[in-house]
Amino acid sequence: MALFFYPFLSDCMLKLFSPAKINLFLRVVSKRADGYHNLSSLFQTISLGDTLTIELADQDSLTCSQPNVPVNSSNLIIKARDCFRQKTGILQPLSIHLQKNIPMQAGLGGGSSNAATMLWACNQLMHTQISDDQLALLGASLGSDVPFFFSHGTAYCTGRGDLVKNMDSIGQSSVWIVKPMDNVSTPEIFKRFRLNSSIDSVNSEDDLSQFLNGQLAPFNDLEETTFSILPNLKQLKQDLISQGFQTVLMSGSGSAFFCLGQPNNFKKPDCFHYQAAYLRRHPHQWYG
Ligand code: C5P
């Protein structure tokens, strides 16, 4: 069952939903001089997500429902808070609690979503009226996927993922998220990825029009690289396909899969699984 959280707003406290994302297609277009890769990817937010509660306080703190999540300066929430402070000069201490539901190292953008949600929250609580475009620019310094979350939930992303073109809704869809125990390091996957020279000649904007016309099935160029490190993921994909899903695809660099369509007889796997829906946000409101 999909869980929805409604934002609670007061002058000194915000409770915000921080959604996961999936990549309905992901093409790696080229390797860049700065070490990143240019992508062509359709991103969609979903109703699986964390909740961030942020309150004005006497001193800074970050707590998390999961003890294995670092709550020090390596956490993107802290980085987002500090980035906002640097931009505005506003040093108001904040008490932050993260209810963590999105699996980590899954390709579901959990950390990036938390960072974007934190930037949006700071802007609301401090009444700074920074535009979404500017918040997205700030977010780009924290991670390639952060700007996407300032879209309305469906966006075609290029560059290293940070050039975001807002899209209309692509319709409602129920989606199962399945995350095996294996964790994946995004830098490691990109390091091992070998560009197929023929890909370079593809006009990546064609991906979007063909996908929207139903001429291009969902795909992820990073799947094979992740499978080469974790062959059991390929087996899991086969198992899920054999249960009758129309699409079973890894999200981002993995290791989570999203499954579209109606399975014949879904045998829920012995690992994290969650039935979600596509999620969008209204302009001037956050998700949820
Ligand atoms: O931007 P972010 O910090 O999320 O990226 C993590 C790592 O993933 C980068 O340091 C880079 O090695 C790799 N990456 C990439 N191309 C992208 C996004 C990420 O090579 N478009």
PDB file of C-alpha atoms and ligand atoms in Angstrom:
ATOM      1  CA  MET A   1       0.000   0.000   0.000  1.00  0.00           C
ATOM      2  CA  ALA A   2       1.295   3.443  -0.880  1.00  0.00           C
ATOM      3  CA  LEU A   3       2.000   5.732   2.053  1.00  0.00           C
ATOM      4  CA  PHE A   4       1.379   9.444   1.717  1.00  0.00           C
ATOM      5  CA  PHE A   5       2.600  12.067   4.129  1.00  0.00           C
ATOM      6  CA  TYR A   6       1.042  15.487   4.213  1.00  0.00           C
ATOM      7  CA  PRO A   7       3.339  18.400   4.907  1.00  0.00           C
ATOM      8  CA  PHE A   8       2.757  19.987   8.275  1.00  0.00           C
ATOM      9  CA  LEU A   9       3.675  23.627   8.232  1.00  0.00           C
ATOM     10  CA  SER A  10       4.094  26.082  11.034  1.00  0.00           C
ATOM     11  CA  ASP A  11       6.384  29.059  11.506  1.00  0.00           C
ATOM     12  CA  CYS A  12       9.010  26.992  13.232  1.00  0.00           C
ATOM     13  CA  MET A  13       8.503  23.390  12.106  1.00  0.00           C
ATOM     14  CA  LEU A  14       8.129  21.478   8.847  1.00  0.00           C
ATOM     15  CA  LYS A  15       7.397  17.814   8.242  1.00  0.00           C
ATOM     16  CA  LEU A  16       8.144  16.919   4.627  1.00  0.00           C
ATOM     17  CA  PHE A  17       8.000  13.845   2.432  1.00  0.00           C
ATOM     18  CA  SER A  18      11.274  13.083   0.620  1.00  0.00           C
ATOM     19  CA  PRO A  19      10.482  10.779  -2.318  1.00  0.00           C
ATOM     20  CA  ALA A  20      12.577   8.164  -4.071  1.00  0.00           C
ATOM     21  CA  LYS A  21      13.071   8.260  -7.854  1.00  0.00           C
ATOM     22  CA  ILE A  22      13.324   5.716 -10.618  1.00  0.00           C
ATOM     23  CA  ASN A  23      14.886   6.065 -14.081  1.00  0.00           C
ATOM     24  CA  LEU A  24      12.391   4.968 -16.728  1.00  0.00           C
ATOM     25  CA  PHE A  25      15.262   4.941 -19.197  1.00  0.00           C
ATOM     26  CA  LEU A  26      18.917   5.711 -18.666  1.00  0.00           C
ATOM     27  CA  ARG A  27      21.413   6.120 -21.484  1.00  0.00           C
ATOM     28  CA  VAL A  28      25.077   6.865 -20.825  1.00  0.00           C
ATOM     29  CA  VAL A  29      25.920   9.173 -23.705  1.00  0.00           C
ATOM     30  CA  SER A  30      29.594  10.038 -23.220  1.00  0.00           C
ATOM     31  CA  LYS A  31      32.420  10.368 -20.744  1.00  0.00           C
ATOM     32  CA  ARG A  32      33.331  13.924 -19.819  1.00  0.00           C
ATOM     33  CA  ALA A  33      36.667  15.573 -19.190  1.00  0.00           C
ATOM     34  CA  ASP A  34      35.662  16.180 -15.538  1.00  0.00           C
ATOM     35  CA  GLY A  35      35.279  12.421 -14.946  1.00  0.00           C
ATOM     36  CA  TYR A  36      31.471  12.441 -14.963  1.00  0.00           C
ATOM     37  CA  HIS A  37      29.296  10.906 -17.690  1.00  0.00           C
ATOM     38  CA  ASN A  38      26.704  12.688 -19.786  1.00  0.00           C
ATOM     39  CA  LEU A  39      23.341  10.996 -19.448  1.00  0.00           C
ATOM     40  CA  SER A  40      19.983  10.958 -21.198  1.00  0.00           C
ATOM     41  CA  SER A  41      17.424   9.797 -18.666  1.00  0.00           C
ATOM     42  CA  LEU A  42      13.746  10.086 -17.780  1.00  0.00           C
ATOM     43  CA  PHE A  43      13.364  10.434 -14.007  1.00  0.00           C
ATOM     44  CA  GLN A  44      10.138   9.880 -12.076  1.00  0.00           C
ATOM     45  CA  THR A  45       9.451  10.380  -8.350  1.00  0.00           C
ATOM     46  CA  ILE A  46       7.482   7.674  -6.549  1.00  0.00           C
ATOM     47  CA  SER A  47       5.482   7.368  -3.341  1.00  0.00           C
ATOM     48  CA  LEU A  48       8.198   5.417  -1.524  1.00  0.00           C
ATOM     49  CA  GLY A  49       9.974   8.021   0.562  1.00  0.00           C
ATOM     50  CA  ASP A  50      11.533   9.270   3.764  1.00  0.00           C
ATOM     51  CA  THR A  51      10.121  11.929   6.083  1.00  0.00           C
ATOM     52  CA  LEU A  52      12.173  14.884   7.238  1.00  0.00           C
ATOM     53  CA  THR A  53      11.075  16.845  10.303  1.00  0.00           C
ATOM     54  CA  ILE A  54      12.913  20.151  10.677  1.00  0.00           C
ATOM     55  CA  GLU A  55      12.455  22.508  13.593  1.00  0.00           C
ATOM     56  CA  LEU A  56      14.006  25.793  14.667  1.00  0.00           C
ATOM     57  CA  ALA A  57      16.108  24.987  17.740  1.00  0.00           C
ATOM     58  CA  ASP A  58      18.736  26.302  20.171  1.00  0.00           C
ATOM     59  CA  GLN A  59      21.391  24.028  18.746  1.00  0.00           C
ATOM     60  CA  ASP A  60      21.919  21.884  15.661  1.00  0.00           C
ATOM     61  CA  SER A  61      21.107  18.165  15.678  1.00  0.00           C
ATOM     62  CA  LEU A  62      20.364  15.363  13.227  1.00  0.00           C
ATOM     63  CA  THR A  63      18.785  12.091  14.317  1.00  0.00           C
ATOM     64  CA  CYS A  64      17.665   9.173  12.197  1.00  0.00           C
ATOM     65  CA  SER A  65      15.266   6.265  12.670  1.00  0.00           C
ATOM     66  CA  GLN A  66      17.955   3.901  11.336  1.00  0.00           C
ATOM     67  CA  PRO A  67      21.141   3.571  13.374  1.00  0.00           C
ATOM     68  CA  ASN A  68      23.269   2.640  10.344  1.00  0.00           C
ATOM     69  CA  VAL A  69      22.687   6.016   8.666  1.00  0.00           C
ATOM     70  CA  PRO A  70      25.561   8.427   9.390  1.00  0.00           C
ATOM     71  CA  VAL A  71      24.327  11.621  11.058  1.00  0.00           C
ATOM     72  CA  ASN A  72      27.629  13.496  10.771  1.00  0.00           C
ATOM     73  CA  SER A  73      28.857  15.950   8.125  1.00  0.00           C
ATOM     74  CA  SER A  74      28.990  13.155   5.511  1.00  0.00           C
ATOM     75  CA  ASN A  75      25.173  13.110   5.450  1.00  0.00           C
ATOM     76  CA  LEU A  76      23.789  15.071   2.477  1.00  0.00           C
ATOM     77  CA  ILE A  77      21.189  16.666   4.780  1.00  0.00           C
ATOM     78  CA  ILE A  78      23.980  18.349   6.752  1.00  0.00           C
ATOM     79  CA  LYS A  79      25.742  19.285   3.521  1.00  0.00           C
ATOM     80  CA  ALA A  80      22.503  20.841   2.214  1.00  0.00           C
ATOM     81  CA  ARG A  81      21.978  22.768   5.476  1.00  0.00           C
ATOM     82  CA  ASP A  82      25.548  24.109   5.345  1.00  0.00           C
ATOM     83  CA  CYS A  83      25.236  24.954   1.655  1.00  0.00           C
ATOM     84  CA  PHE A  84      22.087  26.975   2.419  1.00  0.00           C
ATOM     85  CA  ARG A  85      23.863  28.758   5.262  1.00  0.00           C
ATOM     86  CA  GLN A  86      26.790  29.642   3.035  1.00  0.00           C
ATOM     87  CA  LYS A  87      24.457  31.034   0.390  1.00  0.00           C
ATOM     88  CA  THR A  88      22.281  33.099   2.768  1.00  0.00           C
ATOM     89  CA  GLY A  89      24.444  33.798   5.806  1.00  0.00           C
ATOM     90  CA  ILE A  90      21.518  32.659   8.019  1.00  0.00           C
ATOM     91  CA  LEU A  91      22.913  30.498  10.809  1.00  0.00           C
ATOM     92  CA  GLN A  92      19.687  29.639  12.713  1.00  0.00           C
ATOM     93  CA  PRO A  93      20.257  26.252  14.453  1.00  0.00           C
ATOM     94  CA  LEU A  94      17.984  23.410  13.324  1.00  0.00           C
ATOM     95  CA  SER A  95      16.841  20.168  14.875  1.00  0.00           C
ATOM     96  CA  ILE A  96      16.337  17.574  12.118  1.00  0.00           C
ATOM     97  CA  HIS A  97      14.878  14.083  12.264  1.00  0.00           C
ATOM     98  CA  LEU A  98      15.032  11.684   9.330  1.00  0.00           C
ATOM     99  CA  GLN A  99      12.570   8.809   9.150  1.00  0.00           C
ATOM    100  CA  LYS A 100      14.478   6.602   6.693  1.00  0.00           C
ATOM    101  CA  ASN A 101      12.406   4.318   4.472  1.00  0.00           C
ATOM    102  CA  ILE A 102      14.277   4.484   1.137  1.00  0.00           C
ATOM    103  CA  PRO A 103      16.937   1.778   0.931  1.00  0.00           C
ATOM    104  CA  MET A 104      20.454   3.152   0.599  1.00  0.00           C
ATOM    105  CA  GLN A 105      22.889   2.363  -2.234  1.00  0.00           C
ATOM    106  CA  ALA A 106      19.883   1.332  -4.279  1.00  0.00           C
ATOM    107  CA  GLY A 107      19.860   3.798  -7.208  1.00  0.00           C
ATOM    108  CA  LEU A 108      16.662   5.309  -5.808  1.00  0.00           C
ATOM    109  CA  GLY A 109      18.162   8.752  -5.116  1.00  0.00           C
ATOM    110  CA  GLY A 110      17.378   8.708  -1.377  1.00  0.00           C
ATOM    111  CA  GLY A 111      20.325  10.865  -0.274  1.00  0.00           C
ATOM    112  CA  SER A 112      19.813  13.325  -3.145  1.00  0.00           C
ATOM    113  CA  SER A 113      16.116  13.595  -2.332  1.00  0.00           C
ATOM    114  CA  ASN A 114      16.927  14.291   1.322  1.00  0.00           C
ATOM    115  CA  ALA A 115      19.342  17.059   0.267  1.00  0.00           C
ATOM    116  CA  ALA A 116      16.752  18.667  -2.040  1.00  0.00           C
ATOM    117  CA  THR A 117      14.060  18.417   0.658  1.00  0.00           C
ATOM    118  CA  MET A 118      16.407  20.030   3.175  1.00  0.00           C
ATOM    119  CA  LEU A 119      17.170  22.953   0.827  1.00  0.00           C
ATOM    120  CA  TRP A 120      13.440  23.439   0.190  1.00  0.00           C
ATOM    121  CA  ALA A 121      12.718  23.308   3.941  1.00  0.00           C
ATOM    122  CA  CYS A 122      15.419  25.865   4.783  1.00  0.00           C
ATOM    123  CA  ASN A 123      14.032  28.220   2.138  1.00  0.00           C
ATOM    124  CA  GLN A 124      10.529  27.908   3.654  1.00  0.00           C
ATOM    125  CA  LEU A 125      11.534  28.183   7.293  1.00  0.00           C
ATOM    126  CA  MET A 126      13.852  31.155   6.732  1.00  0.00           C
ATOM    127  CA  HIS A 127      11.421  32.924   4.331  1.00  0.00           C
ATOM    128  CA  THR A 128      14.280  33.494   1.895  1.00  0.00           C
ATOM    129  CA  GLN A 129      12.191  33.148  -1.286  1.00  0.00           C
ATOM    130  CA  ILE A 130      14.969  31.557  -3.318  1.00  0.00           C
ATOM    131  CA  SER A 131      13.505  30.227  -6.594  1.00  0.00           C
ATOM    132  CA  ASP A 132      13.337  26.504  -7.300  1.00  0.00           C
ATOM    133  CA  ASP A 133      15.802  27.028 -10.169  1.00  0.00           C
ATOM    134  CA  GLN A 134      18.319  28.591  -7.800  1.00  0.00           C
ATOM    135  CA  LEU A 135      17.767  25.883  -5.196  1.00  0.00           C
ATOM    136  CA  ALA A 136      18.388  23.322  -7.953  1.00  0.00           C
ATOM    137  CA  LEU A 137      21.656  25.079  -8.818  1.00  0.00           C
ATOM    138  CA  LEU A 138      22.707  24.947  -5.161  1.00  0.00           C
ATOM    139  CA  GLY A 139      21.711  21.281  -5.111  1.00  0.00           C
ATOM    140  CA  ALA A 140      23.878  20.501  -8.134  1.00  0.00           C
ATOM    141  CA  SER A 141      26.953  21.231  -6.009  1.00  0.00           C
ATOM    142  CA  LEU A 142      25.840  18.453  -3.631  1.00  0.00           C
ATOM    143  CA  GLY A 143      25.124  15.696  -6.171  1.00  0.00           C
ATOM    144  CA  SER A 144      24.116  15.099  -9.789  1.00  0.00           C
ATOM    145  CA  ASP A 145      20.608  13.847  -8.919  1.00  0.00           C
ATOM    146  CA  VAL A 146      19.682  16.642  -6.492  1.00  0.00           C
ATOM    147  CA  PRO A 147      18.385  19.199  -9.080  1.00  0.00           C
ATOM    148  CA  PHE A 148      15.857  16.689 -10.448  1.00  0.00           C
ATOM    149  CA  PHE A 149      13.841  16.815  -7.211  1.00  0.00           C
ATOM    150  CA  PHE A 150      13.066  20.507  -7.892  1.00  0.00           C
ATOM    151  CA  SER A 151      11.135  19.438 -11.000  1.00  0.00           C
ATOM    152  CA  HIS A 152       7.453  18.550 -10.629  1.00  0.00           C
ATOM    153  CA  GLY A 153       8.308  14.845 -10.375  1.00  0.00           C
ATOM    154  CA  THR A 154       8.722  13.845 -14.002  1.00  0.00           C
ATOM    155  CA  ALA A 155      11.753  15.196 -15.852  1.00  0.00           C
ATOM    156  CA  TYR A 156      14.087  14.476 -18.726  1.00  0.00           C
ATOM    157  CA  CYS A 157      17.612  14.916 -17.407  1.00  0.00           C
ATOM    158  CA  THR A 158      20.832  15.386 -19.355  1.00  0.00           C
ATOM    159  CA  GLY A 159      24.364  16.592 -18.605  1.00  0.00           C
ATOM    160  CA  ARG A 160      25.555  14.622 -15.568  1.00  0.00           C
ATOM    161  CA  GLY A 161      21.839  14.416 -14.656  1.00  0.00           C
ATOM    162  CA  ASP A 162      21.753  18.011 -13.461  1.00  0.00           C
ATOM    163  CA  LEU A 163      20.167  19.603 -16.552  1.00  0.00           C
ATOM    164  CA  VAL A 164      16.489  19.123 -15.845  1.00  0.00           C
ATOM    165  CA  LYS A 165      13.614  19.551 -18.279  1.00  0.00           C
ATOM    166  CA  ASN A 166      10.241  19.447 -16.508  1.00  0.00           C
ATOM    167  CA  MET A 167       7.752  17.103 -18.176  1.00  0.00           C
ATOM    168  CA  ASP A 168       3.998  16.733 -18.010  1.00  0.00           C
ATOM    169  CA  SER A 169       2.642  13.710 -16.192  1.00  0.00           C
ATOM    170  CA  ILE A 170       3.317  10.459 -18.045  1.00  0.00           C
ATOM    171  CA  GLY A 171       0.278   8.895 -16.398  1.00  0.00           C
ATOM    172  CA  GLN A 172      -0.376   6.870 -13.324  1.00  0.00           C
ATOM    173  CA  SER A 173       1.403   3.660 -12.728  1.00  0.00           C
ATOM    174  CA  SER A 174       1.686   1.211  -9.919  1.00  0.00           C
ATOM    175  CA  VAL A 175       5.290   0.154  -9.450  1.00  0.00           C
ATOM    176  CA  TRP A 176       6.891  -2.492  -7.276  1.00  0.00           C
ATOM    177  CA  ILE A 177      10.331  -1.666  -5.872  1.00  0.00           C
ATOM    178  CA  VAL A 178      12.536  -4.658  -5.095  1.00  0.00           C
ATOM    179  CA  LYS A 179      15.909  -4.117  -3.427  1.00  0.00           C
ATOM    180  CA  PRO A 180      18.194  -7.109  -2.823  1.00  0.00           C
ATOM    181  CA  MET A 181      20.581  -7.180   0.142  1.00  0.00           C
ATOM    182  CA  ASP A 182      23.506  -6.227  -2.124  1.00  0.00           C
ATOM    183  CA  ASN A 183      24.551  -2.593  -2.055  1.00  0.00           C
ATOM    184  CA  VAL A 184      26.106  -0.811  -5.000  1.00  0.00           C
ATOM    185  CA  SER A 185      28.583   2.064  -5.137  1.00  0.00           C
ATOM    186  CA  THR A 186      27.657   4.529  -7.889  1.00  0.00           C
ATOM    187  CA  PRO A 187      31.257   5.758  -8.469  1.00  0.00           C
ATOM    188  CA  GLU A 188      32.380   2.107  -8.799  1.00  0.00           C
ATOM    189  CA  ILE A 189      29.736   1.327 -11.424  1.00  0.00           C
ATOM    190  CA  PHE A 190      30.574   4.402 -13.500  1.00  0.00           C
ATOM    191  CA  LYS A 191      34.295   3.616 -13.189  1.00  0.00           C
ATOM    192  CA  ARG A 192      33.753   0.120 -14.592  1.00  0.00           C
ATOM    193  CA  PHE A 193      31.254   1.146 -17.240  1.00  0.00           C
ATOM    194  CA  ARG A 194      32.603   0.878 -20.821  1.00  0.00           C
ATOM    195  CA  LEU A 195      30.958   3.098 -23.388  1.00  0.00           C
ATOM    196  CA  ASN A 196      29.776   1.353 -26.521  1.00  0.00           C
ATOM    197  CA  SER A 197      31.228   3.549 -29.278  1.00  0.00           C
ATOM    198  CA  SER A 198      27.999   3.356 -31.294  1.00  0.00           C
ATOM    199  CA  ILE A 199      26.093   4.984 -28.423  1.00  0.00           C
ATOM    200  CA  ASP A 200      28.008   8.212 -28.972  1.00  0.00           C
ATOM    201  CA  SER A 201      26.338   8.686 -32.330  1.00  0.00           C
ATOM    202  CA  VAL A 202      22.814   8.406 -30.896  1.00  0.00           C
ATOM    203  CA  ASN A 203      20.872  11.640 -30.751  1.00  0.00           C
ATOM    204  CA  SER A 204      19.825  11.376 -27.139  1.00  0.00           C
ATOM    205  CA  GLU A 205      16.786  13.715 -27.517  1.00  0.00           C
ATOM    206  CA  ASP A 206      15.352  10.958 -29.759  1.00  0.00           C
ATOM    207  CA  ASP A 207      15.171   8.724 -26.671  1.00  0.00           C
ATOM    208  CA  LEU A 208      12.568  10.932 -25.108  1.00  0.00           C
ATOM    209  CA  SER A 209      10.262  11.272 -28.113  1.00  0.00           C
ATOM    210  CA  GLN A 210      10.546   7.571 -28.913  1.00  0.00           C
ATOM    211  CA  PHE A 211       9.872   6.591 -25.311  1.00  0.00           C
ATOM    212  CA  LEU A 212       6.831   8.855 -25.106  1.00  0.00           C
ATOM    213  CA  ASN A 213       5.523   7.432 -28.416  1.00  0.00           C
ATOM    214  CA  GLY A 214       5.858   3.923 -27.066  1.00  0.00           C
ATOM    215  CA  GLN A 215       8.586   3.092 -29.615  1.00  0.00           C
ATOM    216  CA  LEU A 216      11.320   2.711 -27.009  1.00  0.00           C
ATOM    217  CA  ALA A 217      11.043   0.260 -24.125  1.00  0.00           C
ATOM    218  CA  PRO A 218      12.528   1.149 -20.713  1.00  0.00           C
ATOM    219  CA  PHE A 219      16.286   0.432 -20.600  1.00  0.00           C
ATOM    220  CA  ASN A 220      19.279   1.109 -18.404  1.00  0.00           C
ATOM    221  CA  ASP A 221      22.807   1.158 -19.848  1.00  0.00           C
ATOM    222  CA  LEU A 222      24.317   0.577 -16.382  1.00  0.00           C
ATOM    223  CA  GLU A 223      22.553  -2.756 -15.792  1.00  0.00           C
ATOM    224  CA  GLU A 224      25.168  -4.976 -17.450  1.00  0.00           C
ATOM    225  CA  THR A 225      28.029  -3.346 -15.517  1.00  0.00           C
ATOM    226  CA  THR A 226      26.241  -3.841 -12.202  1.00  0.00           C
ATOM    227  CA  PHE A 227      25.345  -7.432 -13.164  1.00  0.00           C
ATOM    228  CA  SER A 228      29.012  -8.126 -13.960  1.00  0.00           C
ATOM    229  CA  ILE A 229      29.876  -7.304 -10.333  1.00  0.00           C
ATOM    230  CA  LEU A 230      26.752  -8.873  -8.802  1.00  0.00           C
ATOM    231  CA  PRO A 231      25.598 -11.751 -11.078  1.00  0.00           C
ATOM    232  CA  ASN A 232      22.821 -12.688  -8.634  1.00  0.00           C
ATOM    233  CA  LEU A 233      21.046  -9.455  -9.627  1.00  0.00           C
ATOM    234  CA  LYS A 234      20.647 -10.820 -13.150  1.00  0.00           C
ATOM    235  CA  GLN A 235      19.019 -13.903 -11.662  1.00  0.00           C
ATOM    236  CA  LEU A 236      16.699 -11.772  -9.536  1.00  0.00           C
ATOM    237  CA  LYS A 237      15.681  -9.830 -12.653  1.00  0.00           C
ATOM    238  CA  GLN A 238      14.909 -13.097 -14.470  1.00  0.00           C
ATOM    239  CA  ASP A 239      12.847 -14.313 -11.503  1.00  0.00           C
ATOM    240  CA  LEU A 240      10.817 -11.111 -11.477  1.00  0.00           C
ATOM    241  CA  ILE A 241      10.274 -11.244 -15.259  1.00  0.00           C
ATOM    242  CA  SER A 242       9.090 -14.842 -15.004  1.00  0.00           C
ATOM    243  CA  GLN A 243       6.392 -13.687 -12.582  1.00  0.00           C
ATOM    244  CA  GLY A 244       4.761 -11.780 -15.412  1.00  0.00           C
ATOM    245  CA  PHE A 245       5.803  -8.154 -14.930  1.00  0.00           C
ATOM    246  CA  GLN A 246       5.850  -6.205 -18.185  1.00  0.00           C
ATOM    247  CA  THR A 247       9.039  -4.343 -17.254  1.00  0.00           C
ATOM    248  CA  VAL A 248      11.726  -5.185 -14.716  1.00  0.00           C
ATOM    249  CA  LEU A 249      14.566  -2.679 -14.732  1.00  0.00           C
ATOM    250  CA  MET A 250      17.358  -1.587 -12.431  1.00  0.00           C
ATOM    251  CA  SER A 251      17.077   2.005 -11.229  1.00  0.00           C
ATOM    252  CA  GLY A 252      20.164   4.233 -11.586  1.00  0.00           C
ATOM    253  CA  SER A 253      23.327   2.283 -10.823  1.00  0.00           C
ATOM    254  CA  GLY A 254      21.320  -0.249  -8.742  1.00  0.00           C
ATOM    255  CA  SER A 255      20.865  -2.405  -6.875  1.00  0.00           C
ATOM    256  CA  ALA A 256      17.074  -1.815  -6.682  1.00  0.00           C
ATOM    257  CA  PHE A 257      14.709  -2.857  -9.474  1.00  0.00           C
ATOM    258  CA  PHE A 258      11.367  -1.363 -10.387  1.00  0.00           C
ATOM    259  CA  CYS A 259       8.671  -3.606 -11.847  1.00  0.00           C
ATOM    260  CA  LEU A 260       5.802  -2.339 -13.998  1.00  0.00           C
ATOM    261  CA  GLY A 261       2.670  -4.145 -15.135  1.00  0.00           C
ATOM    262  CA  GLN A 262       0.515  -6.775 -13.531  1.00  0.00           C
ATOM    263  CA  PRO A 263       2.343  -9.949 -12.453  1.00  0.00           C
ATOM    264  CA  ASN A 264       0.536 -13.286 -12.862  1.00  0.00           C
ATOM    265  CA  ASN A 265       1.196 -14.434  -9.372  1.00  0.00           C
ATOM    266  CA  PHE A 266       3.672 -12.192  -7.563  1.00  0.00           C
ATOM    267  CA  LYS A 267       5.707 -14.171  -5.071  1.00  0.00           C
ATOM    268  CA  LYS A 268       7.055 -11.400  -2.884  1.00  0.00           C
ATOM    269  CA  PRO A 269      10.843 -11.720  -2.685  1.00  0.00           C
ATOM    270  CA  ASP A 270      12.714 -12.334   0.520  1.00  0.00           C
ATOM    271  CA  CYS A 271      14.217  -8.844   0.505  1.00  0.00           C
ATOM    272  CA  PHE A 272      12.995  -5.245   0.616  1.00  0.00           C
ATOM    273  CA  HIS A 273       9.887  -4.802  -1.532  1.00  0.00           C
ATOM    274  CA  TYR A 274       7.341  -2.001  -1.660  1.00  0.00           C
ATOM    275  CA  GLN A 275       4.371  -1.200  -3.857  1.00  0.00           C
ATOM    276  CA  ALA A 276       4.465   2.457  -4.836  1.00  0.00           C
ATOM    277  CA  ALA A 277       2.867   4.808  -7.349  1.00  0.00           C
ATOM    278  CA  TYR A 278       4.210   7.617  -9.491  1.00  0.00           C
ATOM    279  CA  LEU A 279       4.185  10.856  -7.532  1.00  0.00           C
ATOM    280  CA  ARG A 280       4.209  14.479  -8.638  1.00  0.00           C
ATOM    281  CA  ARG A 281       4.181  17.783  -6.828  1.00  0.00           C
ATOM    282  CA  HIS A 282       2.306  21.020  -7.440  1.00  0.00           C
ATOM    283  CA  PRO A 283       4.423  24.104  -8.121  1.00  0.00           C
ATOM    284  CA  HIS A 284       5.051  25.974  -4.837  1.00  0.00           C
ATOM    285  CA  GLN A 285       4.358  22.837  -2.781  1.00  0.00           C
ATOM    286  CA  TRP A 286       6.676  20.003  -1.849  1.00  0.00           C
ATOM    287  CA  TYR A 287       5.828  16.309  -2.462  1.00  0.00           C
ATOM    288  CA  GLY A 288       3.301  14.331  -0.480  1.00  0.00           C
TER     289      GLY A 288
HETATM  290  O1  C5P B   1      27.149  13.466  -8.477  1.00  0.00           O
HETATM  291  P1  C5P B   1      27.311  12.330  -7.531  1.00  0.00           P
HETATM  292  O2  C5P B   1      28.127  12.708  -6.322  1.00  0.00           O
HETATM  293  O3  C5P B   1      26.043  11.678  -7.159  1.00  0.00           O
HETATM  294  O4  C5P B   1      28.138  11.253  -8.317  1.00  0.00           O
HETATM  295  C1  C5P B   1      28.820  10.187  -7.667  1.00  0.00           C
HETATM  296  C2  C5P B   1      29.848   9.636  -8.616  1.00  0.00           C
HETATM  297  O5  C5P B   1      29.212   8.916  -9.679  1.00  0.00           O
HETATM  298  C3  C5P B   1      30.711  10.689  -9.304  1.00  0.00           C
HETATM  299  O6  C5P B   1      31.824  10.991  -8.545  1.00  0.00           O
HETATM  300  C4  C5P B   1      31.080   9.996 -10.597  1.00  0.00           C
HETATM  301  O7  C5P B   1      32.144   9.112 -10.367  1.00  0.00           O
HETATM  302  C5  C5P B   1      29.868   9.142 -10.914  1.00  0.00           C
HETATM  303  N1  C5P B   1      28.944   9.790 -11.848  1.00  0.00           N
HETATM  304  C6  C5P B   1      29.267   9.856 -13.194  1.00  0.00           C
HETATM  305  N2  C5P B   1      28.407  10.442 -14.059  1.00  0.00           N
HETATM  306  C7  C5P B   1      27.234  10.949 -13.645  1.00  0.00           C
HETATM  307  C8  C5P B   1      26.873  10.876 -12.274  1.00  0.00           C
HETATM  308  C9  C5P B   1      27.759  10.287 -11.407  1.00  0.00           C
HETATM  309  O8  C5P B   1      30.324   9.383 -13.614  1.00  0.00           O
HETATM  310  N3  C5P B   1      26.400  11.499 -14.531  1.00  0.00           N
END
